[in-house]
Amino acid sequence: RRCFSSVSSEIHSPSSASLGDCRRQNCGIPTDWKLSELRCFRALCCKGPPPPRPEYDLVCIGLTGSGKTSLLSQLCSESPENIVSTTGFSIKAVPFQNAILNVKELGGADNIRKYWSRYYQGSQGVIFVLDSASSEDDLETARNELHSALQHPQLCTLPFLILANHQDKPAARSVQEIKKYFELEPLARGKRWILKPCSLDDMEAVKDSFSLLINLLEERDFEPSRM
């Protein structure tokens, strides 16, 4: 499936009908099974077509130059020649085997960041991209923006994927350095977040990081308060 975009800006929850089909066939699905186990069981036991992939609405933020656009475009198999830095916001549907992520990427310029919060509503998860090889001033700005997002009322309960990008550059800080400098342990304690290194040279690792985020999104779907 191709990735659609429009510029201006740790698996699927079976439908009640699908689970009903299973119950009518006396499959005996345990109530504490994970989504991946339900999907596998249904494929073996239940008749009918496979359920559609779930879709999640995410917001992607980070400073200009952090590499948000390039990472998302690579995930969509877009040509590098057509990549243009996002000045306002853009929306991409990024397909994975077990989910489709509708990612709203927000521009990271100084005059745009103050409007980020206007686009948070409806988000189910957050992708924060930082340049691990940036200057001290930019890294400090990125830390402040991440702290603000982690504490924002519309984002504070959502899963976060934090990508320390440009790990292929000589000046890149390690994940442990980023974790300590950004004070993630004390600030994000009790929250669901993932910090991973990344670069365009290793897109398989980037995809693995997104798969971990999808797992968190699926787990959030199955929380008792949301059923």
XYZ file of C-alpha atoms in Angstrom:
227
model
C 0.000 0.000 0.000
C 1.281 3.400 -0.896
C 1.628 6.247 1.522
C -0.653 9.200 0.907
C 0.303 12.703 1.944
C -1.250 16.116 1.727
C 0.674 19.263 2.522
C -0.977 22.228 4.241
C 0.356 21.542 7.579
C 5.167 -2.684 22.689
C -2.676 -5.531 16.723
C -5.931 -4.916 15.770
C -8.905 -4.909 18.132
C -11.343 -7.349 16.499
C -14.784 -5.961 15.913
C -17.673 -7.218 18.016
C -19.009 -9.047 14.966
C -15.713 -10.885 14.498
C -15.566 -11.950 18.114
C -19.206 -12.902 17.905
C -18.426 -15.257 15.029
C -15.794 -16.901 17.192
C -18.121 -17.308 20.142
C -20.809 -18.841 17.955
C -18.236 -21.426 16.906
C -17.423 -22.147 20.578
C -13.824 -21.056 20.206
C -13.645 -20.133 23.886
C -11.493 -17.013 23.675
C -9.911 -16.147 27.059
C -10.669 -12.581 28.114
C -7.062 -11.825 29.062
C -5.512 -12.586 25.678
C -3.457 -9.928 23.931
C -4.488 -8.568 20.566
C -1.764 -10.496 18.746
C -2.989 -13.755 20.307
C -6.587 -12.955 19.376
C -5.609 -12.291 15.793
C -3.630 -15.531 15.520
C -6.432 -17.551 17.155
C -9.046 -16.054 14.873
C -6.969 -16.833 11.784
C -6.787 -20.493 12.818
C -10.317 -20.950 14.167
C -12.728 -18.430 12.733
C -14.074 -18.192 9.231
C -14.384 -15.057 7.174
C -12.001 -12.416 5.858
C -9.263 -10.969 8.082
C -10.225 -7.816 9.984
C -9.023 -4.477 8.580
C -5.890 -2.918 9.991
C -6.579 -0.393 12.755
C -5.720 3.236 12.140
C -4.144 5.557 14.700
C -3.881 9.331 14.551
C -0.466 10.565 15.659
C 1.212 13.949 15.901
C 4.894 14.279 14.975
C 6.846 17.216 16.402
C 10.461 18.352 16.634
C 12.662 21.284 15.696
C 13.439 22.208 12.104
C 16.335 20.070 10.900
C 15.613 17.171 13.254
C 14.730 14.998 10.259
C 10.994 14.441 10.764
C 10.067 14.817 7.102
C 12.902 12.621 5.812
C 12.100 9.779 8.231
C 8.387 9.795 7.422
C 9.037 10.043 3.693
C 11.437 7.078 3.834
C 8.811 5.058 5.712
C 6.454 5.860 2.830
C 9.054 4.874 0.225
C 8.973 8.341 -1.282
C 11.800 9.563 -3.497
C 14.466 11.518 -1.571
C 14.539 14.082 -4.391
C 10.958 15.111 -3.606
C 11.474 15.718 0.112
C 10.831 19.313 1.182
C 11.041 20.507 4.784
C 7.595 21.017 6.319
C 6.818 24.674 6.951
C 3.228 24.359 8.185
C 1.959 20.834 8.606
C 1.567 17.712 6.507
C -0.361 14.481 6.903
C 0.913 11.083 5.826
C -0.733 7.670 6.063
C 2.167 5.378 6.955
C 1.308 1.687 6.423
C 2.594 -1.131 8.607
C 1.681 -4.812 8.546
C -0.644 -4.570 11.534
C -1.700 -0.904 11.521
C -1.901 2.322 9.559
C -0.495 5.427 11.216
C -2.035 8.731 10.150
C 0.816 11.044 11.078
C 0.309 14.782 11.301
C 3.758 16.348 11.072
C 4.084 19.892 12.400
C 6.769 22.313 11.224
C 9.488 23.016 13.770
C 10.391 26.650 13.053
C 10.319 29.221 15.849
C 7.211 30.937 14.492
C 5.345 27.618 14.096
C 6.088 25.880 17.411
C 3.912 28.262 19.404
C 0.920 26.925 17.436
C 1.673 23.218 17.924
C -0.917 22.768 20.659
C -3.694 23.767 18.254
C -3.117 20.521 16.371
C -2.916 18.139 19.344
C -6.631 17.401 19.622
C -7.595 13.890 18.557
C -4.062 12.517 18.744
C -3.621 8.948 20.020
C 0.163 9.018 20.227
C 3.169 11.314 19.820
C 6.367 11.060 17.778
C 9.106 13.450 18.908
C 12.181 13.660 16.683
C 15.362 15.349 17.882
C 18.724 15.970 16.257
C 21.217 14.145 18.467
C 24.082 15.972 16.735
C 22.668 19.492 17.119
C 24.204 22.449 18.947
C 23.815 22.821 22.699
C 21.337 25.656 22.195
C 19.130 23.628 19.858
C 19.314 20.609 22.138
C 18.182 22.765 25.042
C 15.276 24.073 22.956
C 14.326 20.520 21.980
C 14.399 19.475 25.640
C 12.096 22.322 26.595
C 9.668 21.466 23.790
C 9.621 17.781 24.763
C 9.024 18.643 28.416
C 6.159 20.895 27.366
C 4.607 18.131 25.230
C 4.965 15.486 27.949
C 3.068 17.730 30.346
C 0.441 19.058 27.944
C -3.117 18.061 29.011
C -3.954 16.642 25.570
C -0.744 14.595 25.281
C 0.356 13.664 28.816
C -1.534 10.326 28.859
C -0.496 9.264 25.342
C 2.333 6.922 24.271
C 5.485 8.759 23.132
C 8.081 7.581 20.616
C 11.209 9.737 21.013
C 13.698 9.327 18.176
C 17.310 10.487 18.650
C 17.979 11.065 14.974
C 21.222 11.585 13.002
C 23.102 8.895 14.901
C 25.283 8.504 11.805
C 26.896 11.902 12.422
C 30.206 12.113 14.357
C 28.821 14.626 16.874
C 25.767 12.538 17.736
C 25.029 12.017 21.438
C 24.252 8.499 22.583
C 20.797 7.478 23.746
C 22.050 7.370 27.322
C 23.391 10.912 27.024
C 20.068 12.096 25.577
C 18.116 10.287 28.278
C 20.155 11.940 31.021
C 20.227 15.409 29.459
C 16.480 15.389 28.770
C 15.785 14.154 32.314
C 13.361 11.574 30.962
C 13.388 9.221 33.930
C 12.088 11.740 36.495
C 9.893 13.699 34.095
C 8.241 10.808 32.269
C 7.972 8.381 35.184
C 4.645 6.585 34.982
C 4.177 7.559 31.326
C 4.507 5.302 28.284
C 7.490 6.353 26.247
C 10.162 4.822 24.043
C 13.560 6.408 23.348
C 15.423 4.982 20.361
C 18.437 5.974 18.269
C 17.852 6.315 14.549
C 19.240 7.469 11.221
C 18.267 7.235 7.576
C 21.060 4.675 7.157
C 19.134 2.101 9.205
C 15.442 2.300 8.311
C 14.830 -1.235 9.606
C 15.665 0.010 13.100
C 13.271 2.932 12.555
C 10.501 0.528 11.552
C 11.210 -1.582 14.654
C 10.834 1.547 16.797
C 7.484 2.324 15.198
C 6.391 -1.277 15.800
C 7.059 -0.765 19.509
C 4.900 2.355 19.407
C 2.105 0.412 17.696
C 2.300 -2.148 20.526
C 1.754 0.649 23.054
C -1.183 1.983 21.041
C -2.763 -1.473 20.916
C -2.273 -2.002 24.637
C -3.916 1.355 25.270
C -6.918 0.211 23.185
C -7.341 -2.780 25.487
C -7.155 -0.897 28.788
C -10.241 -1.707 30.917
C -11.218 1.959 31.089
C -11.417 2.038 27.287
C -13.451 -1.114 26.703
